mmCIF file of C-alpha atoms and ligand atoms in Angstrom:
data_model
loop_
_atom_site.group_PDB
_atom_site.id
_atom_site.type_symbol
_atom_site.label_atom_id
_atom_site.label_comp_id
_atom_site.label_asym_id
_atom_site.label_seq_id
_atom_site.Cartn_x
_atom_site.Cartn_y
_atom_site.Cartn_z
ATOM 1 C CA MET A 1109 47.417 -10.895 -36.842
ATOM 2 C CA ARG A 1110 44.741 -13.522 -37.583
ATOM 3 C CA ILE A 1111 43.539 -14.397 -41.060
ATOM 4 C CA ALA A 1112 40.202 -16.237 -41.236
ATOM 5 C CA ILE A 1113 39.426 -18.151 -44.426
ATOM 6 C CA ASP A 1114 35.964 -19.683 -44.716
ATOM 7 C CA GLY A 1115 34.130 -21.336 -47.563
ATOM 8 C CA PRO A 1116 32.302 -24.462 -48.694
ATOM 9 C CA ALA A 1117 33.877 -27.900 -49.190
ATOM 10 C CA SER A 1118 36.806 -27.989 -51.628
ATOM 11 C CA SER A 1119 36.781 -24.253 -52.217
ATOM 12 C CA GLY A 1120 40.578 -24.224 -51.897
ATOM 13 C CA LYS A 1121 40.746 -23.009 -48.278
ATOM 14 C CA SER A 1122 43.571 -25.346 -47.247
ATOM 15 C CA SER A 1123 45.810 -24.847 -50.281
ATOM 16 C CA VAL A 1124 45.297 -21.101 -50.195
ATOM 17 C CA GLY A 1125 45.629 -20.939 -46.406
ATOM 18 C CA ARG A 1126 48.868 -22.918 -46.403
ATOM 19 C CA HIS A 1127 50.465 -20.649 -49.038
ATOM 20 C CA VAL A 1128 49.285 -17.458 -47.360
ATOM 21 C CA ALA A 1129 50.608 -18.674 -43.988
ATOM 22 C CA GLU A 1130 53.969 -19.462 -45.604
ATOM 23 C CA GLU A 1131 54.105 -15.986 -47.122
ATOM 24 C CA PHE A 1132 53.781 -14.380 -43.676
ATOM 25 C CA GLY A 1133 55.618 -17.098 -41.674
ATOM 26 C CA PHE A 1134 52.373 -17.814 -39.774
ATOM 27 C CA GLY A 1135 50.963 -21.082 -38.447
ATOM 28 C CA PHE A 1136 48.174 -22.666 -40.502
ATOM 29 C CA LEU A 1137 45.302 -24.656 -39.014
ATOM 30 C CA ASP A 1138 42.780 -26.402 -41.241
ATOM 31 C CA THR A 1139 39.945 -26.609 -38.688
ATOM 32 C CA GLY A 1140 37.990 -29.158 -40.753
ATOM 33 C CA LEU A 1141 40.631 -31.681 -39.660
ATOM 34 C CA LEU A 1142 39.497 -31.315 -36.035
ATOM 35 C CA TYR A 1143 35.929 -32.353 -36.942
ATOM 36 C CA ARG A 1144 37.286 -35.068 -39.221
ATOM 37 C CA ALA A 1145 39.562 -36.434 -36.467
ATOM 38 C CA ILE A 1146 36.642 -36.844 -34.038
ATOM 39 C CA THR A 1147 34.598 -38.497 -36.785
ATOM 40 C CA ARG A 1148 37.458 -40.906 -37.652
ATOM 41 C CA ARG A 1149 37.912 -41.838 -34.002
ATOM 42 C CA ALA A 1150 34.150 -42.294 -33.518
ATOM 43 C CA LEU A 1151 33.962 -44.549 -36.596
ATOM 44 C CA ASP A 1152 36.942 -46.591 -35.380
ATOM 45 C CA LEU A 1153 35.244 -46.968 -31.992
ATOM 46 C CA ALA A 1154 32.010 -47.994 -33.802
ATOM 47 C CA LEU A 1155 30.030 -45.222 -32.104
ATOM 48 C CA PHE A 1156 27.731 -44.653 -35.107
ATOM 49 C CA THR A 1157 25.473 -47.676 -34.814
ATOM 50 C CA ALA A 1158 22.860 -46.584 -37.348
ATOM 51 C CA PRO A 1159 22.685 -44.219 -40.312
ATOM 52 C CA THR A 1160 22.606 -40.951 -38.430
ATOM 53 C CA THR A 1161 21.756 -37.511 -39.770
ATOM 54 C CA ALA A 1162 22.270 -34.111 -38.179
ATOM 55 C CA ALA A 1163 18.496 -33.909 -37.552
ATOM 56 C CA GLU A 1164 18.459 -37.336 -35.846
ATOM 57 C CA VAL A 1165 21.489 -36.723 -33.685
ATOM 58 C CA ALA A 1166 19.733 -33.699 -32.144
ATOM 59 C CA SER A 1167 16.923 -35.932 -30.838
ATOM 60 C CA GLU A 1168 16.669 -37.309 -27.300
ATOM 61 C CA SER A 1169 17.432 -40.870 -28.361
ATOM 62 C CA TYR A 1170 20.950 -39.856 -29.428
ATOM 63 C CA GLU A 1171 21.924 -38.203 -26.166
ATOM 64 C CA ALA A 1172 24.474 -40.930 -25.370
ATOM 65 C CA LEU A 1173 26.117 -40.543 -28.788
ATOM 66 C CA ARG A 1174 26.246 -36.744 -28.364
ATOM 67 C CA ARG A 1175 27.893 -37.238 -24.981
ATOM 68 C CA GLU A 1176 30.506 -39.641 -26.358
ATOM 69 C CA LEU A 1177 31.326 -37.341 -29.288
ATOM 70 C CA THR A 1178 31.612 -34.388 -26.911
ATOM 71 C CA GLY A 1179 33.961 -36.463 -24.734
ATOM 72 C CA LEU A 1180 36.187 -36.994 -27.779
ATOM 73 C CA ALA A 1181 36.057 -33.267 -28.612
ATOM 74 C CA LYS A 1182 37.188 -32.401 -25.084
ATOM 75 C CA VAL A 1183 40.364 -34.486 -25.456
ATOM 76 C CA THR A 1184 41.086 -33.241 -28.996
ATOM 77 C CA ASP A 1185 44.246 -31.228 -29.413
ATOM 78 C CA VAL A 1186 46.750 -30.283 -32.071
ATOM 79 C CA HIS A 1187 50.477 -30.994 -32.098
ATOM 80 C CA ALA A 1188 52.559 -28.333 -33.768
ATOM 81 C CA SER A 1189 55.539 -29.238 -35.891
ATOM 82 C CA GLY A 1190 56.829 -25.971 -37.290
ATOM 83 C CA THR A 1191 53.835 -24.258 -38.842
ATOM 84 C CA HIS A 1192 51.952 -27.537 -39.441
ATOM 85 C CA PHE A 1193 49.479 -29.068 -36.978
ATOM 86 C CA THR A 1194 48.664 -32.750 -36.522
ATOM 87 C CA MET A 1195 45.395 -33.819 -34.923
ATOM 88 C CA ALA A 1196 45.454 -35.827 -31.709
ATOM 89 C CA ILE A 1197 42.580 -37.291 -29.710
ATOM 90 C CA GLY A 1198 43.434 -38.291 -26.167
ATOM 91 C CA GLY A 1199 47.094 -38.450 -27.195
ATOM 92 C CA PHE A 1200 46.195 -40.673 -30.196
ATOM 93 C CA SER A 1201 47.589 -39.012 -33.377
ATOM 94 C CA LEU A 1202 45.709 -39.113 -36.661
ATOM 95 C CA SER A 1203 47.448 -38.468 -39.974
ATOM 96 C CA ASP A 1204 45.825 -36.052 -42.432
ATOM 97 C CA SER A 1205 45.481 -38.864 -45.010
ATOM 98 C CA GLU A 1206 43.384 -40.986 -42.602
ATOM 99 C CA LEU A 1207 40.908 -38.130 -42.405
ATOM 100 C CA GLU A 1208 39.984 -37.972 -46.110
ATOM 101 C CA ALA A 1209 38.026 -41.244 -46.323
ATOM 102 C CA ALA A 1210 34.462 -41.325 -47.695
ATOM 103 C CA ASP A 1211 33.021 -42.638 -44.406
ATOM 104 C CA VAL A 1212 34.509 -39.626 -42.589
ATOM 105 C CA GLU A 1213 32.926 -37.257 -45.140
ATOM 106 C CA LEU A 1214 29.550 -38.954 -44.695
ATOM 107 C CA PHE A 1215 29.434 -38.487 -40.909
ATOM 108 C CA VAL A 1216 31.467 -35.324 -40.328
ATOM 109 C CA PRO A 1217 28.506 -32.884 -40.746
ATOM 110 C CA VAL A 1218 26.648 -34.861 -38.071
ATOM 111 C CA VAL A 1219 29.547 -34.412 -35.640
ATOM 112 C CA ALA A 1220 29.864 -30.733 -36.624
ATOM 113 C CA SER A 1221 26.169 -30.085 -35.903
ATOM 114 C CA ILE A 1222 26.537 -30.804 -32.160
ATOM 115 C CA ALA A 1223 26.812 -27.604 -30.096
ATOM 116 C CA SER A 1224 28.878 -29.131 -27.274
ATOM 117 C CA VAL A 1225 31.386 -30.552 -29.789
ATOM 118 C CA ARG A 1226 31.742 -27.114 -31.391
ATOM 119 C CA ASP A 1227 32.152 -25.461 -27.977
ATOM 120 C CA ALA A 1228 35.041 -27.786 -27.075
ATOM 121 C CA LEU A 1229 36.748 -27.310 -30.439
ATOM 122 C CA ARG A 1230 36.380 -23.530 -30.306
ATOM 123 C CA SER A 1231 38.860 -23.411 -27.407
ATOM 124 C CA VAL A 1232 41.430 -25.468 -29.347
ATOM 125 C CA GLN A 1233 41.067 -23.172 -32.365
ATOM 126 C CA ARG A 1234 41.335 -19.995 -30.291
ATOM 127 C CA SER A 1235 44.401 -21.253 -28.456
ATOM 128 C CA VAL A 1236 46.169 -21.902 -31.782
ATOM 129 C CA ALA A 1237 45.218 -18.411 -32.989
ATOM 130 C CA ALA A 1238 46.534 -16.904 -29.748
ATOM 131 C CA ARG A 1239 50.023 -18.337 -30.337
ATOM 132 C CA GLY A 1240 50.889 -15.547 -32.768
ATOM 133 C CA GLY A 1241 50.360 -14.864 -36.455
ATOM 134 C CA SER A 1242 47.947 -17.462 -37.756
ATOM 135 C CA VAL A 1243 45.729 -18.483 -40.635
ATOM 136 C CA LEU A 1244 42.666 -20.574 -39.774
ATOM 137 C CA ALA A 1245 40.496 -22.152 -42.459
ATOM 138 C CA GLY A 1246 36.985 -23.502 -41.880
ATOM 139 C CA ARG A 1247 33.292 -22.679 -42.029
ATOM 140 C CA ASP A 1248 32.724 -20.371 -39.057
ATOM 141 C CA ILE A 1249 36.127 -18.806 -38.399
ATOM 142 C CA GLY A 1250 35.147 -15.254 -39.375
ATOM 143 C CA THR A 1251 31.686 -15.512 -37.830
ATOM 144 C CA VAL A 1252 32.165 -17.458 -34.575
ATOM 145 C CA VAL A 1253 35.698 -18.638 -33.795
ATOM 146 C CA LEU A 1254 37.534 -15.361 -34.489
ATOM 147 C CA PRO A 1255 34.825 -12.740 -35.064
ATOM 148 C CA ASP A 1256 37.463 -10.050 -34.462
ATOM 149 C CA ALA A 1257 40.045 -11.478 -36.916
ATOM 150 C CA GLU A 1258 41.961 -8.680 -38.637
ATOM 151 C CA CYS A 1259 41.440 -10.183 -42.103
ATOM 152 C CA LYS A 1260 38.430 -12.257 -43.188
ATOM 153 C CA ILE A 1261 38.128 -14.031 -46.510
ATOM 154 C CA PHE A 1262 35.279 -16.139 -47.902
ATOM 155 C CA LEU A 1263 36.264 -18.360 -50.833
ATOM 156 C CA ASP A 1264 33.468 -19.516 -53.107
ATOM 157 C CA ALA A 1265 33.140 -21.511 -56.330
ATOM 158 C CA THR A 1266 30.420 -23.509 -58.077
ATOM 159 C CA ALA A 1267 29.945 -27.088 -56.877
ATOM 160 C CA GLU A 1268 31.004 -28.330 -60.332
ATOM 161 C CA ALA A 1269 34.297 -26.455 -60.246
ATOM 162 C CA ARG A 1270 34.996 -27.611 -56.702
ATOM 163 C CA ALA A 1271 34.211 -31.270 -57.453
ATOM 164 C CA SER A 1272 36.420 -31.227 -60.573
ATOM 165 C CA ARG A 1273 39.256 -29.706 -58.580
ATOM 166 C CA ARG A 1274 38.942 -32.280 -55.784
ATOM 167 C CA ALA A 1275 38.702 -35.176 -58.307
ATOM 168 C CA ARG A 1276 41.894 -34.048 -60.060
ATOM 169 C CA GLN A 1277 43.689 -33.666 -56.705
ATOM 170 C CA ARG A 1278 42.819 -37.287 -55.906
ATOM 171 C CA GLY A 1279 43.935 -38.518 -59.344
ATOM 172 C CA TYR A 1280 40.471 -39.127 -60.896
ATOM 173 C CA SER A 1281 39.471 -37.851 -64.307
ATOM 174 C CA VAL A 1282 36.670 -35.326 -64.666
ATOM 175 C CA GLY A 1283 33.493 -37.239 -65.668
ATOM 176 C CA SER A 1284 34.600 -40.452 -63.902
ATOM 177 C CA LYS A 1285 32.375 -42.349 -61.458
ATOM 178 C CA GLU A 1286 34.598 -41.109 -58.610
ATOM 179 C CA HIS A 1287 34.179 -37.497 -59.798
ATOM 180 C CA GLN A 1288 30.385 -37.927 -59.684
ATOM 181 C CA GLU A 1289 30.602 -39.417 -56.177
ATOM 182 C CA ILE A 1290 32.733 -36.477 -55.033
ATOM 183 C CA LEU A 1291 30.141 -34.027 -56.431
ATOM 184 C CA VAL A 1292 27.253 -35.798 -54.676
ATOM 185 C CA SER A 1293 29.119 -35.965 -51.334
ATOM 186 C CA LEU A 1294 30.191 -32.320 -51.578
ATOM 187 C CA LEU A 1295 26.630 -31.105 -52.307
ATOM 188 C CA ALA A 1296 25.274 -33.121 -49.375
ATOM 189 C CA ARG A 1297 27.926 -31.746 -47.000
ATOM 190 C CA ASP A 1298 27.370 -28.146 -48.152
ATOM 191 C CA ALA A 1299 23.618 -28.491 -47.638
ATOM 192 C CA GLU A 1300 24.096 -29.782 -44.069
ATOM 193 C CA ASP A 1301 26.738 -27.165 -43.241
ATOM 194 C CA ARG A 1302 24.561 -24.299 -44.533
ATOM 195 C CA ALA A 1303 21.355 -25.540 -42.900
ATOM 196 C CA ARG A 1304 22.582 -26.276 -39.383
ATOM 197 C CA ALA A 1305 21.284 -24.091 -36.573
ATOM 198 C CA ILE A 1306 24.654 -23.454 -34.899
ATOM 199 C CA ALA A 1307 27.536 -21.738 -36.694
ATOM 200 C CA PRO A 1308 26.247 -22.438 -40.204
ATOM 201 C CA LEU A 1309 28.405 -21.950 -43.258
ATOM 202 C CA VAL A 1310 27.910 -18.286 -44.155
ATOM 203 C CA ALA A 1311 30.211 -15.411 -45.102
ATOM 204 C CA ALA A 1312 30.873 -12.928 -42.278
ATOM 205 C CA ALA A 1313 29.343 -9.541 -43.039
ATOM 206 C CA ASP A 1314 32.849 -8.014 -43.149
ATOM 207 C CA ALA A 1315 34.524 -10.805 -45.174
ATOM 208 C CA VAL A 1316 36.047 -10.224 -48.599
ATOM 209 C CA ILE A 1317 34.329 -12.709 -50.925
ATOM 210 C CA ILE A 1318 36.498 -14.226 -53.653
ATOM 211 C CA GLU A 1319 34.876 -16.272 -56.432
ATOM 212 C CA THR A 1320 37.547 -18.740 -57.508
ATOM 213 C CA ASP A 1321 36.007 -20.564 -60.521
ATOM 214 C CA ALA A 1322 38.080 -18.700 -63.077
ATOM 215 C CA LEU A 1323 41.174 -18.208 -60.913
ATOM 216 C CA GLU A 1324 44.372 -20.225 -60.528
ATOM 217 C CA LEU A 1325 45.563 -21.064 -57.013
ATOM 218 C CA SER A 1326 48.390 -18.515 -57.298
ATOM 219 C CA ASP A 1327 45.879 -15.765 -58.230
ATOM 220 C CA VAL A 1328 43.743 -16.525 -55.179
ATOM 221 C CA VAL A 1329 46.814 -16.604 -52.907
ATOM 222 C CA GLN A 1330 47.884 -13.217 -54.267
ATOM 223 C CA ARG A 1331 44.425 -11.728 -53.667
ATOM 224 C CA VAL A 1332 44.378 -12.964 -50.069
ATOM 225 C CA VAL A 1333 47.962 -11.818 -49.422
ATOM 226 C CA SER A 1334 47.129 -8.361 -50.733
ATOM 227 C CA GLU A 1335 44.002 -8.178 -48.531
ATOM 228 C CA ALA A 1336 46.077 -9.246 -45.512
ATOM 229 C CA ARG A 1337 48.830 -6.694 -46.270
ATOM 230 C CA LYS A 1338 46.232 -3.931 -45.930
ATOM 231 C CA VAL A 1339 45.924 -4.809 -42.242
ATOM 232 C CA VAL A 1340 49.198 -6.597 -41.409
ATOM 233 C CA ARG A 1341 51.089 -5.201 -38.453
HETATM 234 O O1 C5P B 2627 36.976 -28.293 -44.459
HETATM 235 P P1 C5P B 2627 36.592 -29.748 -44.432
HETATM 236 O O2 C5P B 2627 35.897 -30.193 -45.687
HETATM 237 O O3 C5P B 2627 37.722 -30.648 -44.080
HETATM 238 O O4 C5P B 2627 35.551 -29.849 -43.241
HETATM 239 C C1 C5P B 2627 34.925 -31.071 -42.903
HETATM 240 C C2 C5P B 2627 33.601 -30.778 -42.210
HETATM 241 O O5 C5P B 2627 33.876 -30.248 -40.910
HETATM 242 C C3 C5P B 2627 32.698 -29.769 -42.876
HETATM 243 O O6 C5P B 2627 31.878 -30.358 -43.869
HETATM 244 C C4 C5P B 2627 31.886 -29.236 -41.707
HETATM 245 O O7 C5P B 2627 30.822 -30.103 -41.414
HETATM 246 C C5 C5P B 2627 32.867 -29.311 -40.549
HETATM 247 N N1 C5P B 2627 33.502 -28.015 -40.258
HETATM 248 C C6 C5P B 2627 32.799 -27.099 -39.508
HETATM 249 N N2 C5P B 2627 33.381 -25.927 -39.109
HETATM 250 C C7 C5P B 2627 34.649 -25.659 -39.452
HETATM 251 C C8 C5P B 2627 35.389 -26.553 -40.251
HETATM 252 C C9 C5P B 2627 34.765 -27.728 -40.658
HETATM 253 O O8 C5P B 2627 31.623 -27.340 -39.196
HETATM 254 N N3 C5P B 2627 35.212 -24.511 -39.020
#
């Protein structure tokens, strides 16, 4: 049984996914962490030498960068501890908290736009899903990674609601400078994720779409659990 949860940035995929996985005793993989881990490692290795956009990185002059990022993707793996997964690149572990930084969020859509990076990460994601009952959260799980998942969910919410939620999670008040920065970064990331040529952010045709603006986390979890129970075996 595989549950795919897709949606834009800060739509609640990880919190919902974690609770739903707990409910069924499944593993939970937040696939955004894979792209974030490569980005963190690339930043630490100073691979991004200039402001780089997804459009630029597709050009011939960035072939070397694409190759290096693909090399990192090929040695990316996850370490399971119970139902939680930690990201590792070439045996080098990265904590979830290291992957939230603003510089990671700036460059992660660039990394995620590279076809060969996505190809390498698809195998990691599929091997986690093949281990048994699993919940995977991301952008292209229902469309590309697990197109035959038994249960597909697409979580959506307005950018304002998502930015407020993320600001509160990080301890900033709504209306603060940090809240505004979160909104701007989230809109930029959504735009890149929706516009990219490969595996763009889009709901699968057979996904159940849940608008979460007016819902509490527990309501969303309940909706997803009840959708999954319709197909659980
Ligand atoms: O979900 P999260 O915000 O952590 O994802 C970080 C970034 O990773 C996204 O903005 C997107 O560029 C990329 N991503 C992706 N496909 C996924 C998961 C994440 O392209 N399945």
